JSON list of C-alpha atoms in Angstrom, two decimals:
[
{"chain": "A", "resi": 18, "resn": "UNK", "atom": "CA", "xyz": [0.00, 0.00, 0.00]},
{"chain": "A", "resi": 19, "resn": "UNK", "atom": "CA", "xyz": [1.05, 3.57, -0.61]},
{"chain": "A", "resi": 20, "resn": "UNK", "atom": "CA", "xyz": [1.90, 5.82, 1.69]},
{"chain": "A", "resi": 21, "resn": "UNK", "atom": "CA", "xyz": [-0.74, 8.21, 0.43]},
{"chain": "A", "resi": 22, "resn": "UNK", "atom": "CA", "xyz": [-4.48, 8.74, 2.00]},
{"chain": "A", "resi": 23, "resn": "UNK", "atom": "CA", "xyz": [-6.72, 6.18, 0.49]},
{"chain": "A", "resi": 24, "resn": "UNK", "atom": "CA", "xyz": [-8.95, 9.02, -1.56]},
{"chain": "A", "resi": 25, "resn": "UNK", "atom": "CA", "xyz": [-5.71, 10.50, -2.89]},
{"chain": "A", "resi": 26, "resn": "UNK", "atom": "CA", "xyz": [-5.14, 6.96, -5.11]},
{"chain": "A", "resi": 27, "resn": "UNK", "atom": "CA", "xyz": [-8.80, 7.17, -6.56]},
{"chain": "A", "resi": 28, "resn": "UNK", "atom": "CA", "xyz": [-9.46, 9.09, -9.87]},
{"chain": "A", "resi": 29, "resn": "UNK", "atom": "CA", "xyz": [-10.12, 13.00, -9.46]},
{"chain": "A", "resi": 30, "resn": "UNK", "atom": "CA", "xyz": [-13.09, 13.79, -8.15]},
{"chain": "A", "resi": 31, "resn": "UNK", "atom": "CA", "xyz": [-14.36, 10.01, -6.68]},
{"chain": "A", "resi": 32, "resn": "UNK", "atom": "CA", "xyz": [-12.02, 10.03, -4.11]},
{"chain": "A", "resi": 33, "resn": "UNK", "atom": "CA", "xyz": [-14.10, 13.21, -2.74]},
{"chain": "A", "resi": 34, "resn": "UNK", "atom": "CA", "xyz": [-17.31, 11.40, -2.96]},
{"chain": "A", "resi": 35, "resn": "UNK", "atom": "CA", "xyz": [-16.56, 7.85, -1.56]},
{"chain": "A", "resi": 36, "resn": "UNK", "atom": "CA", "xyz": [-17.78, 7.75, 2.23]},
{"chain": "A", "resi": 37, "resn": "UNK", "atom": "CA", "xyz": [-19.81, 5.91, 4.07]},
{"chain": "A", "resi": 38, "resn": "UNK", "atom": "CA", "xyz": [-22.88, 7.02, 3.88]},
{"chain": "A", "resi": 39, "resn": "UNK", "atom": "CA", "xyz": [-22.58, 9.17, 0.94]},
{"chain": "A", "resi": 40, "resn": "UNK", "atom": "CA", "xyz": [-24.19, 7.43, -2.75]},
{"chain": "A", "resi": 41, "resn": "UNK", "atom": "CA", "xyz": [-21.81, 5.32, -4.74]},
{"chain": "A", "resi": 42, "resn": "UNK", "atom": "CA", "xyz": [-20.37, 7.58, -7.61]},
{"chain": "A", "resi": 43, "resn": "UNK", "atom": "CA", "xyz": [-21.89, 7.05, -10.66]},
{"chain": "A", "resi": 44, "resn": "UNK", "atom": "CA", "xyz": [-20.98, 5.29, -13.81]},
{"chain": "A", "resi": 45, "resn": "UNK", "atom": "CA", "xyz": [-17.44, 3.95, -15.14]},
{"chain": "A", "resi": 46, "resn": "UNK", "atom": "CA", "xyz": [-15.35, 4.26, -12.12]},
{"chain": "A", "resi": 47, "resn": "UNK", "atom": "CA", "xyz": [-16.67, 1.90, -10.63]},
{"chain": "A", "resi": 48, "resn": "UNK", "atom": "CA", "xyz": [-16.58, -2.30, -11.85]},
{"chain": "A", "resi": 49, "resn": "UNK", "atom": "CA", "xyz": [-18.16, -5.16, -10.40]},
{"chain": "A", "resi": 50, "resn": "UNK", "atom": "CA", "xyz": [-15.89, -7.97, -8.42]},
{"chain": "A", "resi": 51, "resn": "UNK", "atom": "CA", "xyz": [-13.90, -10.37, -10.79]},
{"chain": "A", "resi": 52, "resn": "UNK", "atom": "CA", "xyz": [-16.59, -13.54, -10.57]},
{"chain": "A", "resi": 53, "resn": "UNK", "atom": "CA", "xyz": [-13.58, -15.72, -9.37]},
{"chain": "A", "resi": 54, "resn": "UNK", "atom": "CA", "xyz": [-13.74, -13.69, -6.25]},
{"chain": "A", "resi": 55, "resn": "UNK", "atom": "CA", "xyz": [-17.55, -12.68, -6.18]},
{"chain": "A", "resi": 56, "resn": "UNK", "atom": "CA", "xyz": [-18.30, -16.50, -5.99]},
{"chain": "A", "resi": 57, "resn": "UNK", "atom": "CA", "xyz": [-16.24, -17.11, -3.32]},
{"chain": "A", "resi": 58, "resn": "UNK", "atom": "CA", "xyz": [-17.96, -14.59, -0.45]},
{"chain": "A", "resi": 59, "resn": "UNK", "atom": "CA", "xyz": [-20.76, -14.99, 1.02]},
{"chain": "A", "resi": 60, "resn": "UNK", "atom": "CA", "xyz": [-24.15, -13.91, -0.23]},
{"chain": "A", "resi": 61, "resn": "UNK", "atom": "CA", "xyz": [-25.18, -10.48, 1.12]},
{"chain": "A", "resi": 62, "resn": "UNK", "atom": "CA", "xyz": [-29.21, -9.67, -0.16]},
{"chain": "A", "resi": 63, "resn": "UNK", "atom": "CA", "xyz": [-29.58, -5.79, -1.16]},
{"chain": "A", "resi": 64, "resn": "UNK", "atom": "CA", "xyz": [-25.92, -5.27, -1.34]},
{"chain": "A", "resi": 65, "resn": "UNK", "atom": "CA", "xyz": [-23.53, -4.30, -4.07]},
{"chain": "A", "resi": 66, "resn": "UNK", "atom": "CA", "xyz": [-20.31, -5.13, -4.45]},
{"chain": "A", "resi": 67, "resn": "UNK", "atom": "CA", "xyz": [-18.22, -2.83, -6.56]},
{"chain": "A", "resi": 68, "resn": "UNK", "atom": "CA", "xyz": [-14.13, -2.16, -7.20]},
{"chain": "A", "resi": 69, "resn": "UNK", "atom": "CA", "xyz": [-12.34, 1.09, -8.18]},
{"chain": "A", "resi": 70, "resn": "UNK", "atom": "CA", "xyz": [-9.37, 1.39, -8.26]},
{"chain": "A", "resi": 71, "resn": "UNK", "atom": "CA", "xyz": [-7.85, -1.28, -5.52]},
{"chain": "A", "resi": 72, "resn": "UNK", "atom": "CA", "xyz": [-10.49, -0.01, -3.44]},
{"chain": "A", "resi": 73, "resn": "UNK", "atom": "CA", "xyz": [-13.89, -2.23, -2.81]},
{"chain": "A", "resi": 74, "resn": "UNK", "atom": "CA", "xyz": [-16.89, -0.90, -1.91]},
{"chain": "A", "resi": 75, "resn": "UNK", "atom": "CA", "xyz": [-20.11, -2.05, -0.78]},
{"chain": "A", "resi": 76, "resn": "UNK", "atom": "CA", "xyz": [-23.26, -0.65, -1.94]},
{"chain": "A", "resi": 77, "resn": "UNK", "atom": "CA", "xyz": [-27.05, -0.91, -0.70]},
{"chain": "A", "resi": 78, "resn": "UNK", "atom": "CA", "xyz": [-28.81, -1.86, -4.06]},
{"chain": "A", "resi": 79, "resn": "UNK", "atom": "CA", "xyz": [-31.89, 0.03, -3.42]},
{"chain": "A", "resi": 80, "resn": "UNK", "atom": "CA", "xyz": [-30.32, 3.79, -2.04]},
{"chain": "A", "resi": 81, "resn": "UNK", "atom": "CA", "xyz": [-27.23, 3.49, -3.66]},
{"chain": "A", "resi": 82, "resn": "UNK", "atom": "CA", "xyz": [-25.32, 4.51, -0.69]},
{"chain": "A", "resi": 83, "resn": "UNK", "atom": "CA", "xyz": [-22.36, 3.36, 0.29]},
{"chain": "A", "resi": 84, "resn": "UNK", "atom": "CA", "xyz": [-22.49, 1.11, 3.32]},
{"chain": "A", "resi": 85, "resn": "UNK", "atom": "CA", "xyz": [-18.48, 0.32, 3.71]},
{"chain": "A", "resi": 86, "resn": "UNK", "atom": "CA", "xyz": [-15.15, 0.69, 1.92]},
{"chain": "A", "resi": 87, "resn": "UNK", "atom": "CA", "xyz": [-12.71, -1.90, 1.66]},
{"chain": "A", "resi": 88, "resn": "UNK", "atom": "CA", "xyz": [-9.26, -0.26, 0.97]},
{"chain": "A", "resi": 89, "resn": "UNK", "atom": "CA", "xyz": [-6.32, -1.50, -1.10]},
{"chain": "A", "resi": 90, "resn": "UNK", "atom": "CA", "xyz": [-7.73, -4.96, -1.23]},
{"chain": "A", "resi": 91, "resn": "UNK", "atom": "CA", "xyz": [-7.13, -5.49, -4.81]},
{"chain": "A", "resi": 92, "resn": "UNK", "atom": "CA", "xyz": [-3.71, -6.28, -6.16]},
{"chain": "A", "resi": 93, "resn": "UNK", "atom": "CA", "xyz": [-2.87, -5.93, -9.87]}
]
């Protein structure tokens, strides 16, 4: 992991936006979990989860707010 604060490794402008409790930023910053991985964790109903970055973040489906963040869990 870098030595810099996790919203400072996010594109300009998400890094702002990604908090608990604010709504997941919209459109192509964000990807869905490799499958591989997705299949592997357990089922959670009403909840989203999304990568950007090598940042994870869980989503409620129906507000589209984010419920946690999961940083620098994804290695490239």
């Amino acid at each position: 992991m870098s030595g810099k604060p996790p919203a400072e490794r996010l594109p300009p402008g998400i890094g702002k936006r990604l908090a608990r409790g604010n709504p997941l930023p919209p459109g192509n910053a964000w990807r869905l979990l490799p499958s591989d991985l997705e299949s592997r964790l357990p089922s959670r109903g009403g909840v989203i989860r999304q990568v950007v970055g090598n940042d994870v973040g869980l989503g409620a489906v129906a507000t589209n707010v984010v419920l946690d963040i999961l940083f620098g869990v994804i290695r490239r």
